[in-house]
Short mmCIF file of C-alpha atoms in Angstrom, two decimals:
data_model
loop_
_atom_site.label_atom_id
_atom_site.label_comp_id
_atom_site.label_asym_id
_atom_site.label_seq_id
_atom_site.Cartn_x
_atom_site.Cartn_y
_atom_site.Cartn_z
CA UNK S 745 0.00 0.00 0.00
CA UNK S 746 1.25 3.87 -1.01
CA UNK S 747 2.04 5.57 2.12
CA UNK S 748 0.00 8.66 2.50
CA UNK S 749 1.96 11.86 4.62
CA UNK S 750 -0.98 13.99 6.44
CA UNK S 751 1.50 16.94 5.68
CA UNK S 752 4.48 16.86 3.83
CA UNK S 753 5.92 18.91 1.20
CA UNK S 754 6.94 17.44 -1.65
CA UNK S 755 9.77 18.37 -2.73
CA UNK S 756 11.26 16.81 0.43
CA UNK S 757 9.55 13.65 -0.27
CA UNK S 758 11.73 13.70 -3.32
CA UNK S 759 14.87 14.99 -2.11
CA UNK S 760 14.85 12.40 0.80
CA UNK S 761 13.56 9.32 -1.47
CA UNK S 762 16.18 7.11 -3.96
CA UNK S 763 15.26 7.77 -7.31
CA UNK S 764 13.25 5.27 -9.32
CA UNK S 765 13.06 4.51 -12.89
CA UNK S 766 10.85 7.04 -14.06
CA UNK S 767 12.67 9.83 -12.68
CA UNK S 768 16.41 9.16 -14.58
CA UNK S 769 14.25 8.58 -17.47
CA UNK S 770 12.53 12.23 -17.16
CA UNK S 771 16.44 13.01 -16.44
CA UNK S 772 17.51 11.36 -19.76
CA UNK S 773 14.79 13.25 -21.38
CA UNK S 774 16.39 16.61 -20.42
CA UNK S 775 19.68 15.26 -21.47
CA UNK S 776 18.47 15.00 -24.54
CA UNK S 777 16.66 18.15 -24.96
CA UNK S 778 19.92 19.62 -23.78
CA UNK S 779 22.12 17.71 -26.23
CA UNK S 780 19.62 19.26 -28.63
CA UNK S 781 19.66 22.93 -27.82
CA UNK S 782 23.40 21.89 -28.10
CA UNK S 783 22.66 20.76 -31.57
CA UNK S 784 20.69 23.73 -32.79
CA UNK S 785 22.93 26.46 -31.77
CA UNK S 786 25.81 24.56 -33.64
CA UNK S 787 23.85 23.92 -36.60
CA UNK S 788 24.30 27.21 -38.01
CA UNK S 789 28.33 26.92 -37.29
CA UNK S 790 28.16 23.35 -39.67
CA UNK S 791 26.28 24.82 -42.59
CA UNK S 792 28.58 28.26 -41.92
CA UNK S 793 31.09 27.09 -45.07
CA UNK S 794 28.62 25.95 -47.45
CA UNK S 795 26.04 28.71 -47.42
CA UNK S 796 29.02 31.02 -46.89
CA UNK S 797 30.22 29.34 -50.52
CA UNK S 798 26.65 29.64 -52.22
CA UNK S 799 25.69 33.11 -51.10
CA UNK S 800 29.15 34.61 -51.06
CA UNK S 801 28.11 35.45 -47.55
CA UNK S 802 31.84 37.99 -46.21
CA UNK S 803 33.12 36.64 -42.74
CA UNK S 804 31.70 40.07 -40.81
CA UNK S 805 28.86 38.97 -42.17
CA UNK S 806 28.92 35.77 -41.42
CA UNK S 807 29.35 36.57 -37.65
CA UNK S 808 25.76 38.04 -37.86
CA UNK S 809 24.42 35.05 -38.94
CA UNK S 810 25.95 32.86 -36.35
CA UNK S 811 25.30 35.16 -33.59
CA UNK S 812 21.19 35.38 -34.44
CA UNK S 813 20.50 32.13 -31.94
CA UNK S 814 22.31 33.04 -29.45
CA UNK S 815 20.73 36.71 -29.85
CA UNK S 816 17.38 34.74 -29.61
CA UNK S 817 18.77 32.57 -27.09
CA UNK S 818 19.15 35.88 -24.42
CA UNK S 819 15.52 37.21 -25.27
CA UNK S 820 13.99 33.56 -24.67
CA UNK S 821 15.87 33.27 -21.53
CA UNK S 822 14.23 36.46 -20.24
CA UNK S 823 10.62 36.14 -22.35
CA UNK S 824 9.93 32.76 -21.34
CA UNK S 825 12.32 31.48 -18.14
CA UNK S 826 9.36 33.35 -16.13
CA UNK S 827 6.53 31.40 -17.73
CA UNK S 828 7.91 28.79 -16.79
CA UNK S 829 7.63 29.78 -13.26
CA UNK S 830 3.63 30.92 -14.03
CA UNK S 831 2.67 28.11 -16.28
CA UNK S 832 4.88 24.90 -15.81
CA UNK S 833 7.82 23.61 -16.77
CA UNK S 834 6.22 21.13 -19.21
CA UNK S 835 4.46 23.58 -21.25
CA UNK S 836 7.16 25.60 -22.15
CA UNK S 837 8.62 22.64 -22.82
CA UNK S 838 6.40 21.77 -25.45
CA UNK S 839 6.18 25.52 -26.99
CA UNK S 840 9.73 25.52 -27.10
CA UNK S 841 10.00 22.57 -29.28
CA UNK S 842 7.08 23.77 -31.48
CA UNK S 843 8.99 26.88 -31.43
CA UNK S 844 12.68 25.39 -32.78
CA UNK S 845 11.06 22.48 -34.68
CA UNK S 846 9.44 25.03 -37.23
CA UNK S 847 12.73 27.81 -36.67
CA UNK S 848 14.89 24.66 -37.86
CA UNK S 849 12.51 23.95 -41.05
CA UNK S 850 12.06 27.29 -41.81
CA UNK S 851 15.80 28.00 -41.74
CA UNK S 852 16.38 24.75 -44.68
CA UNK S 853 14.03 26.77 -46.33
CA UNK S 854 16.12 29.81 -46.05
CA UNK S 855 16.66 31.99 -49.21
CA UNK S 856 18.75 34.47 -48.30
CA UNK S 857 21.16 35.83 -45.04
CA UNK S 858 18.27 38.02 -44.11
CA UNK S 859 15.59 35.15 -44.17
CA UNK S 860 17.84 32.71 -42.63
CA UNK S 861 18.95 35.34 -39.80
CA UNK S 862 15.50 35.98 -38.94
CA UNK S 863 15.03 32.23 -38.65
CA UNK S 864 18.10 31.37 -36.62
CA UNK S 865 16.88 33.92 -34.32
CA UNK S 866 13.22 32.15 -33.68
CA UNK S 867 15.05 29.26 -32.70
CA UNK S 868 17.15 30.87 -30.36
CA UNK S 869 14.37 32.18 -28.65
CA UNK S 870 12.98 28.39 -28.10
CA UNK S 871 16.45 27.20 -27.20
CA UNK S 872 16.55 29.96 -24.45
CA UNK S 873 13.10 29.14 -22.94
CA UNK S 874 14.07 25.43 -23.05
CA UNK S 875 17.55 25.56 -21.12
CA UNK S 876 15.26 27.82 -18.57
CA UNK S 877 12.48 25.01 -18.19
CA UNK S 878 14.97 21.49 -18.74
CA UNK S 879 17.42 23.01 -15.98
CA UNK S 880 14.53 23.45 -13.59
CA UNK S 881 13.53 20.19 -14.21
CA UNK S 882 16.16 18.16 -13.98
CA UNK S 883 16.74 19.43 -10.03
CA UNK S 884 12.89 19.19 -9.53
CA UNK S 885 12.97 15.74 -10.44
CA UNK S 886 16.06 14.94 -8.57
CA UNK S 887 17.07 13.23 -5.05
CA UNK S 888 19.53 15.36 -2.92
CA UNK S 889 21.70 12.15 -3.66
CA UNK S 890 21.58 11.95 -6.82
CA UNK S 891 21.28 15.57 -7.92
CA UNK S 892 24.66 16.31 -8.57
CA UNK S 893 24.81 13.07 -10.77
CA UNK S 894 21.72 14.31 -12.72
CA UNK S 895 22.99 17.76 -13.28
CA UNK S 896 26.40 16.97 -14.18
CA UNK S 897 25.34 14.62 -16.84
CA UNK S 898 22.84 17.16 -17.45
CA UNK S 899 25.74 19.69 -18.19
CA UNK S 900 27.63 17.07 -20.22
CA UNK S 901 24.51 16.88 -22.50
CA UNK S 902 25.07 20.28 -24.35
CA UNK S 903 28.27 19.48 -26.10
CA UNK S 904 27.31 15.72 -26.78
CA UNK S 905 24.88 17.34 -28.67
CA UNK S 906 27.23 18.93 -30.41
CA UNK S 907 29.21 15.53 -30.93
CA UNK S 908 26.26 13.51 -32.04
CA UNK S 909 25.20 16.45 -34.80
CA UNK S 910 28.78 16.69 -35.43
CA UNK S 911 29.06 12.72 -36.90
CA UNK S 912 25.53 12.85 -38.83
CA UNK S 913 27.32 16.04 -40.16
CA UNK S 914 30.60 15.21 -41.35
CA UNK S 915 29.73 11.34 -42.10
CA UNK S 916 26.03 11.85 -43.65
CA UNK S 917 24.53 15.27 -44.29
CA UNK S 918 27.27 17.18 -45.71
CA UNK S 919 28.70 14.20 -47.45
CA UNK S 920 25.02 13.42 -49.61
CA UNK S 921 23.13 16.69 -49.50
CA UNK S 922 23.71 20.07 -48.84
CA UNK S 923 24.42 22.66 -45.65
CA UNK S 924 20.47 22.59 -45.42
CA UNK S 925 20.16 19.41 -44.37
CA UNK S 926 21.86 20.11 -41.08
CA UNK S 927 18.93 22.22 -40.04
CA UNK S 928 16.11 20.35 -41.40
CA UNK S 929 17.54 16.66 -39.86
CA UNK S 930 17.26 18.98 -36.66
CA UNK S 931 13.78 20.09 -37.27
CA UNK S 932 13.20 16.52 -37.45
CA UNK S 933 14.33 15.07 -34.62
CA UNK S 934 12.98 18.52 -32.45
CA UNK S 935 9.78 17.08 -33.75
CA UNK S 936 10.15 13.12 -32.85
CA UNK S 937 10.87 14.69 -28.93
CA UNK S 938 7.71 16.43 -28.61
CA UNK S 939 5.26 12.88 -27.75
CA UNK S 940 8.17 11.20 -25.60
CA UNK S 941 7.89 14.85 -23.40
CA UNK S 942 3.69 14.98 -24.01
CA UNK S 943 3.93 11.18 -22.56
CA UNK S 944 7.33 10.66 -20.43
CA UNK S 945 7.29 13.60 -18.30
CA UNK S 946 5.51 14.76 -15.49
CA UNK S 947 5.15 17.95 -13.91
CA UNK S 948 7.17 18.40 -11.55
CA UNK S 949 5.79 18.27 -7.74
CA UNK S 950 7.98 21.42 -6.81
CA UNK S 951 5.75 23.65 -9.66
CA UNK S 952 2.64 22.49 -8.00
CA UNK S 953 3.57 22.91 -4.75
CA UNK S 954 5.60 26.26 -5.55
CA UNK S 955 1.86 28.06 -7.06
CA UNK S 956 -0.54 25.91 -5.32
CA UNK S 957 -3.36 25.88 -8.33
CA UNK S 958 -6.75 24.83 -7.66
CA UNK S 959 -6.64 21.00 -7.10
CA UNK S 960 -2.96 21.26 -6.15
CA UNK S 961 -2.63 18.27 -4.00
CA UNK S 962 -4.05 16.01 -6.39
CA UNK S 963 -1.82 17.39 -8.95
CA UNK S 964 1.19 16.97 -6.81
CA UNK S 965 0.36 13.31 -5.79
CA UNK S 966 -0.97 12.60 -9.63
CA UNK S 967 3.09 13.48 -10.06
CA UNK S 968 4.31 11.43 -7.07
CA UNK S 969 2.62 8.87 -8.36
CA UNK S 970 4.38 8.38 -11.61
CA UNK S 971 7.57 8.40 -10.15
CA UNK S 972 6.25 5.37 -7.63
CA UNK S 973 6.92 8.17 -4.63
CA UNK S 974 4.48 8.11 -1.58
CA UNK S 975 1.50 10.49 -1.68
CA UNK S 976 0.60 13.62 0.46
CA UNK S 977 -2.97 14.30 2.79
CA UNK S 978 -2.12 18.05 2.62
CA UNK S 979 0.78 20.76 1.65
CA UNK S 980 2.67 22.81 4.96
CA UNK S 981 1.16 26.30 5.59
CA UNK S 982 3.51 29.25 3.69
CA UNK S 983 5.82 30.89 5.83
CA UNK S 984 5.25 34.57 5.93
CA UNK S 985 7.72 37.03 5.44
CA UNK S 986 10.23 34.66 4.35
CA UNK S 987 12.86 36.23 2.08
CA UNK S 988 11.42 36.27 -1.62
CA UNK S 989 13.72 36.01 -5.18
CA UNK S 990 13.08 39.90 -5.77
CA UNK S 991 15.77 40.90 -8.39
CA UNK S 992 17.05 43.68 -5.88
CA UNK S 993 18.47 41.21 -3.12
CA UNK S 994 21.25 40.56 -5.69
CA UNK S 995 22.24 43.94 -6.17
CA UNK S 996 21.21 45.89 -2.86
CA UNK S 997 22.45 42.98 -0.42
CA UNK S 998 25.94 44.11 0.28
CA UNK S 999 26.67 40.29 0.88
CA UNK S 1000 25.36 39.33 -2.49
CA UNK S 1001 25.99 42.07 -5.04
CA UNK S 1002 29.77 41.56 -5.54
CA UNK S 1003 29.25 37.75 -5.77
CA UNK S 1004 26.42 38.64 -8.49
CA UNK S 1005 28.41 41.03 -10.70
CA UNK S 1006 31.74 39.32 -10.31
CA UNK S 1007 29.65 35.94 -11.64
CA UNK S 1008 27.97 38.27 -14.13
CA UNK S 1009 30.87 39.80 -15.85
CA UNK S 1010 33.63 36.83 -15.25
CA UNK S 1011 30.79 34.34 -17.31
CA UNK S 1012 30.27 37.03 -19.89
CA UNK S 1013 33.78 37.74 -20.55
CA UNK S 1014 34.65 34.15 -20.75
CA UNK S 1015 31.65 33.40 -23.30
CA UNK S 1016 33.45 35.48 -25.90
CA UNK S 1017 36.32 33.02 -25.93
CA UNK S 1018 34.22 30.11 -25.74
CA UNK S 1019 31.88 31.06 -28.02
CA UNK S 1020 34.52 31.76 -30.52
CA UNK S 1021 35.70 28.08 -30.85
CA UNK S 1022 32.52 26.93 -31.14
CA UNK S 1023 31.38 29.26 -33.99
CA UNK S 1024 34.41 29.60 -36.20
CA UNK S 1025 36.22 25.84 -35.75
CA UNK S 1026 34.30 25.05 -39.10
CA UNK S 1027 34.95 28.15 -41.01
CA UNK S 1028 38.07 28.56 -40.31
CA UNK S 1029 39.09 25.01 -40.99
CA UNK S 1030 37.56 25.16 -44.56
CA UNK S 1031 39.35 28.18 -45.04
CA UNK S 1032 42.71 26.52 -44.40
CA UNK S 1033 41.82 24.34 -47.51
CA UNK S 1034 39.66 20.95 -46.01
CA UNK S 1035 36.12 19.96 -47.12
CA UNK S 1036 32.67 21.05 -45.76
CA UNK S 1037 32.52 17.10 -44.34
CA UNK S 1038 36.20 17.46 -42.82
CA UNK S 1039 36.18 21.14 -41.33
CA UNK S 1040 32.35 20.01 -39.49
CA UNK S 1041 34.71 16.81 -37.35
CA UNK S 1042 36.78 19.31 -35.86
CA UNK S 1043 33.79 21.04 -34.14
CA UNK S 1044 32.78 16.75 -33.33
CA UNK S 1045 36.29 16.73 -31.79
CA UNK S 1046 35.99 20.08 -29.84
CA UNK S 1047 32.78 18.68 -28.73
CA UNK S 1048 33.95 15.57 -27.26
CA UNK S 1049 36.96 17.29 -25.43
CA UNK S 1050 34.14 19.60 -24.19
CA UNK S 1051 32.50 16.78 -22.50
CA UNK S 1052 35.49 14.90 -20.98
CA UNK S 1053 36.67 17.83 -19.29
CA UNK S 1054 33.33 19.14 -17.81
CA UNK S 1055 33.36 15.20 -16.60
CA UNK S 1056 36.90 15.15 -15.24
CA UNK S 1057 36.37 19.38 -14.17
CA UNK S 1058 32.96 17.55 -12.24
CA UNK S 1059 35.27 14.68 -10.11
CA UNK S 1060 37.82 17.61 -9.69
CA UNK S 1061 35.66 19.45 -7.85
CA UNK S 1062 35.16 16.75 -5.32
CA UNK S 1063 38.78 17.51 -3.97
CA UNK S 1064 39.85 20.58 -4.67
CA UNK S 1065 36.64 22.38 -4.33
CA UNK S 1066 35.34 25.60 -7.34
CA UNK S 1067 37.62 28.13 -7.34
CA UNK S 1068 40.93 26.80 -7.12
CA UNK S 1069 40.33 24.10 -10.39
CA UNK S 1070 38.26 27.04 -12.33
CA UNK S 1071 40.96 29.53 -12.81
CA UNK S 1072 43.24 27.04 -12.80
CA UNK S 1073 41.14 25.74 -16.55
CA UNK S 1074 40.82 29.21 -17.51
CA UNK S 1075 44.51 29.81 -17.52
CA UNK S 1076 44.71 26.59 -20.37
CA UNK S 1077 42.07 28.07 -22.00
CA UNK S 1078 43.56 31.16 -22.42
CA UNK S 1079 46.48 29.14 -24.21
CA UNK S 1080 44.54 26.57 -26.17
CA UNK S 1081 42.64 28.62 -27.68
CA UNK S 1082 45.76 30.80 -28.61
CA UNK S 1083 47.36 27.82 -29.73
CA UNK S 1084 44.35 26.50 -32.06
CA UNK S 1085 44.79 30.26 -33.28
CA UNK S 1086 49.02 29.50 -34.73
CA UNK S 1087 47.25 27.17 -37.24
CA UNK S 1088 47.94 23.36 -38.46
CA UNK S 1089 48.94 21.39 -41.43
CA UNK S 1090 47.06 18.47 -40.51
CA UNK S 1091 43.31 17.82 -40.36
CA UNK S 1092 43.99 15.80 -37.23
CA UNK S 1093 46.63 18.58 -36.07
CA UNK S 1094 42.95 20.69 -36.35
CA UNK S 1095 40.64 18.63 -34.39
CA UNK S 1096 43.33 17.98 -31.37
CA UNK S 1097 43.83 21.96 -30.73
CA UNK S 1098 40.14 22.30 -31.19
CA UNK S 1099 39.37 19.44 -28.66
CA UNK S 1100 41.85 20.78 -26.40
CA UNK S 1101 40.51 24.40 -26.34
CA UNK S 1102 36.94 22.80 -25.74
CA UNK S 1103 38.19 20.44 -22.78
CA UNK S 1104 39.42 23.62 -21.17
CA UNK S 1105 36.70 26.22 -21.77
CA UNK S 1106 33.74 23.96 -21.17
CA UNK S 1107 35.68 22.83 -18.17
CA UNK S 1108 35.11 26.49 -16.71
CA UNK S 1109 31.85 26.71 -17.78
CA UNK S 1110 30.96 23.80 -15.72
CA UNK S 1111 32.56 25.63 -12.86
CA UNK S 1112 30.56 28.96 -13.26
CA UNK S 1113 27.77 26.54 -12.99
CA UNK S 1114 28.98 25.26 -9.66
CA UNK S 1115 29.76 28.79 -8.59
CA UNK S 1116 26.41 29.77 -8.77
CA UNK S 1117 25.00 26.82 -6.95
CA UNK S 1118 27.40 27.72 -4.35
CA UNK S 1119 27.66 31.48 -4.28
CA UNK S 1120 24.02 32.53 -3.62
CA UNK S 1121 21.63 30.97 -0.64
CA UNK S 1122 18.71 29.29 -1.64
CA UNK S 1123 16.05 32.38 -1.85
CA UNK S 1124 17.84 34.29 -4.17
CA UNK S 1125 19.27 31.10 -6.08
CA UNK S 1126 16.88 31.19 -8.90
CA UNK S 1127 16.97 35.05 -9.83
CA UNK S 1128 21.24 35.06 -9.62
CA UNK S 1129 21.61 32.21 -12.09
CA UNK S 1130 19.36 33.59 -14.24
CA UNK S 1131 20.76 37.21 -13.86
CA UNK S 1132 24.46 35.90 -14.66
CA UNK S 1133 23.28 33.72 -17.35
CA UNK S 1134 21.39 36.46 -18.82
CA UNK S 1135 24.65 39.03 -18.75
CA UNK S 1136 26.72 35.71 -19.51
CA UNK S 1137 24.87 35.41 -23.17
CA UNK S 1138 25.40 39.35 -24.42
CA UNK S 1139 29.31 37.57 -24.60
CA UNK S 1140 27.92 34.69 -25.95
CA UNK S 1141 25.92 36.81 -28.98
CA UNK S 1142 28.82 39.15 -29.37
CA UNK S 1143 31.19 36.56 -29.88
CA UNK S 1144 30.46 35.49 -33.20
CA UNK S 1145 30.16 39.03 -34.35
CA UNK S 1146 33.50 40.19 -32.82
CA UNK S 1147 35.65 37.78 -34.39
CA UNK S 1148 33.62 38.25 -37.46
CA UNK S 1149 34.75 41.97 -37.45
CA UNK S 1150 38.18 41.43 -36.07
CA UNK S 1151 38.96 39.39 -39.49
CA UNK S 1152 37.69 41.81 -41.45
CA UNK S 1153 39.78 45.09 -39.61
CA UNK S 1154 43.20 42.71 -39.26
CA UNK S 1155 42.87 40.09 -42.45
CA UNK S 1156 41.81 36.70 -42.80
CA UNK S 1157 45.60 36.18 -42.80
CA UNK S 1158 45.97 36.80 -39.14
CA UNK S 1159 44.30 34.28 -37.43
CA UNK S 1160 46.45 33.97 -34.52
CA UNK S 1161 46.40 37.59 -33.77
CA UNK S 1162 42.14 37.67 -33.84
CA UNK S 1163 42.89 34.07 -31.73
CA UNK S 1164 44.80 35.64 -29.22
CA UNK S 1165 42.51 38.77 -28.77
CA UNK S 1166 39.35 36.53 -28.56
CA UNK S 1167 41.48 34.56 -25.71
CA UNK S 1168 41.70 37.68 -23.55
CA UNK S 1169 38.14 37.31 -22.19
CA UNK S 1170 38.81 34.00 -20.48
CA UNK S 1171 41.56 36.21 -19.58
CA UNK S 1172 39.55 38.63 -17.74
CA UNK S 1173 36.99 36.34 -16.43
CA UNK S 1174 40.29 34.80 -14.47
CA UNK S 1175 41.17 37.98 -13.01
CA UNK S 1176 37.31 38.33 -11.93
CA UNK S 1177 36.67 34.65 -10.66
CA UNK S 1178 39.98 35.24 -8.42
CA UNK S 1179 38.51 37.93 -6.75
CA UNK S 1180 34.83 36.54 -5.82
CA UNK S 1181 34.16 36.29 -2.58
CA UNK S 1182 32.84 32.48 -2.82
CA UNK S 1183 31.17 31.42 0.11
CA UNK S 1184 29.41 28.73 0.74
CA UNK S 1185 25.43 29.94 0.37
CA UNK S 1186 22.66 28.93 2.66
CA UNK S 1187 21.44 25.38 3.01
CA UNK S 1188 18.11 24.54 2.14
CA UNK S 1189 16.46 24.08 5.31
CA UNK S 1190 15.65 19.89 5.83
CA UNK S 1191 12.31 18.83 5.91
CA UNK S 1192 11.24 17.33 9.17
CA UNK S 1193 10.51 13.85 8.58
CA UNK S 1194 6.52 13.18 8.67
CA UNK S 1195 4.71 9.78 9.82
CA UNK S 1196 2.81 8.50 6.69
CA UNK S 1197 -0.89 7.75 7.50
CA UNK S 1198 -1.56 4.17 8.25
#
């Protein structure tokens, strides 16, 4: 028989419970959507050559194109992150695939840098809402055991997107058809994701119990349910006057406002060099005379070395705690991506520097994510992250553009000069993350165990 707790609030009841089945499934799901936001946003960077090629697109202008998503990405993180919070995780879910599923197929339909601009910059906007809602899921879901598990290989997910759209790339689409078929294989599969979230995923308890709808407790326990959890009688009276998420406790709280705008600027900063990689790999290693097919493995290979060294940047952590191993990856990032900037004679001599650069920078973006988890208590949790991450994507956009511009001003000739400059932001994010004040932040107060009703 289902034990029933007279009062109890769920999220404790999950945080306090091993996870079952159902719940790493839901986790896998937001893997996945992850690995697919991952996806999208490099899509544009594997068709970059070949519509560069067919529409004589310059590389300034280029940089526009490949900055659109991540443009979109910033406006969806700020549009529909909140709805989120009002509506449910799962629904934005859903929009957010209807919203990059027809952005992807619109964008293969593309006739021009204008049109496909416009379009890269729908999808962004989906991709933004959906990191928002999957992020919050994936800790909603989530034991306090095996939370750090979930969100690492939640983390990981982004760039083995990246890998996995990488191979179809370089072994499939840009071998038998054309740059368009990067985006519309990703409209595709954006579209095969929708029923396994419509059927798969609950919402989460935490939403429910968070905005307490009409019918709230059988929502919540309709939720528990599915992941084989015991039910609730009733949900714990609010607390009043306990501290609320307002966006000024970041700033005003003399405690919290140097940790926020350290964050803020050291992720931003660091996004341009990251960001750079990612873009420009493929371009860049056309340009130095290798196919479409060829140039799109050595953003597979930065990929991969993005995901071994948020793994081995995760068990790192473990020892030698956040900020210590973060500007310690930084520092290598500065000089990878410096080094991938000298250029290479070999294909393989390609795909090493940009694996190497990628091990290092996604590395530290793994430990801005810790940072945050760390650096603000748990009422003002939610609005930090999502102020940093907001400031951390104007880098992200202007990335793209920067180098785009920075080739045009110095010569496509001087690659390891625009390398070096686009280095310097990991550079200054170093000099930031060694002076935050990281502390650890409040612990979520623990949920008084309840007796279940016989």
């Amino acid at each position: 028989m289902t034990a029933i707790y007279a009062v109890r609030d769920p999220r404790g009841i999950i945080e306090q419970s091993p996870m079952g089945l159902r719940q790493w499934i839901v986790v896998g799901l937001m893997i996945a959507l992850n690995a697919l936001d991952g996806f999208d946003v490099l899509s544009s960077a594997f068709a970059a050559p070949g519509l560069a090629k067919e529409w004589g697109v310059p590389r300034e202008a280029l940089g526009v194109v490949l900055s659109a998503e991540l443009v979109g990405m910033g406006f969806g993180s700020m549009l529909l992150g909140g709805l989120a919070d009002k509506f449910g995780r799962k629904p934005l879910m859903l929009v957010c695939l209807v919203d990059m599923a027809l952005g992807m197929f619109m964008a293969h339909n593309a006739h021009g840098v204008g049109d496909l601009t416009a379009w890269r910059f729908v999808t962004g906007i989906g991709i933004g809402g959906m990191l928002a809602a999957t992020n919050a899921v994936t800790a909603e879901v989530s034991s306090t055991a095996g939370r750090s598990l979930a969100m690492s290989l939640y983390v990981v997910g982004y760039p083995l997107g990246g890998v996995i759209g990488g191979y179809a790339a370089q072994t499939w689409l840009l071998v038998d058809y054309d740059w368009r078929a990067v985006f519309l294989f990703g409209a595709v599969v954006t579209a095969l994701l929708m029923p396994l979230v419509l059927w798969l995923v609950p919402e989460t308890p935490a939403f429910f119990a968070a905005t307490r709808p009409a019918g709230a407790i059988q929502k919540i326990n309709r939720s528990l349910t599915a992941f084989g959890l015991p039910l609730i009688g009733g949900l714990p009276e609010r607390t009043a006057g306990a501290p609320k998420p307002r966006f000024t406790d970041i700033l005003s709280n003399p405690k919290l406002r140097p940790v926020t705008l350290l964050l803020a600027f050291a992720y931003l900063f660091h996004t341009i060099t990251f960001y750079f990689v990612l873009k420009w790999a493929v371009k860049i290693v056309a340009d130095a005379g290798f196919t479409q097919p060829q140039a799109a493995s050595t953003l597979t290979f930065a990929n991969v070395g993005g995901v071994i060294g948020g793994l081995l940047f995760g068990l790192a952590m473990k020892r030698w705690h956040i900020k210590a191993p973060t500007i310690t990856v930084l520092l290598l990032g500065i000089v990878a991506v410096t080094w991938f900037g000298m250029g290479h004679d070999t294909l393989w001599g390609w795909r090493f520097a940009a694996g190497l650069a990628m091990f290092c920078t996604n590395a530290a973006i793994v430990g801005f994510y810790a940072a945050l988890a760390l650096g603000f208590p748990a009422y003002a949790r939610a609005t930090g992250t999502g102020f940093v991450l907001g400031i951390g994507r104007a880098g992200a956009a202007g990335s793209p553009i920067l180098a785009g511009f920075l080739f045009k001003a110095l010569g496509n000739d001087h690659l390891a000069l625009v390398a070096s400059i686009m280095a310097m932001g990991s550079a200054v994010a170093l000099v930031l993350v060694a002076m935050l004040p990281l502390r650890d932040g409040d612990e979520l107060e623990p949920v008084p165990a309840c007796r279940p009703l016989d």
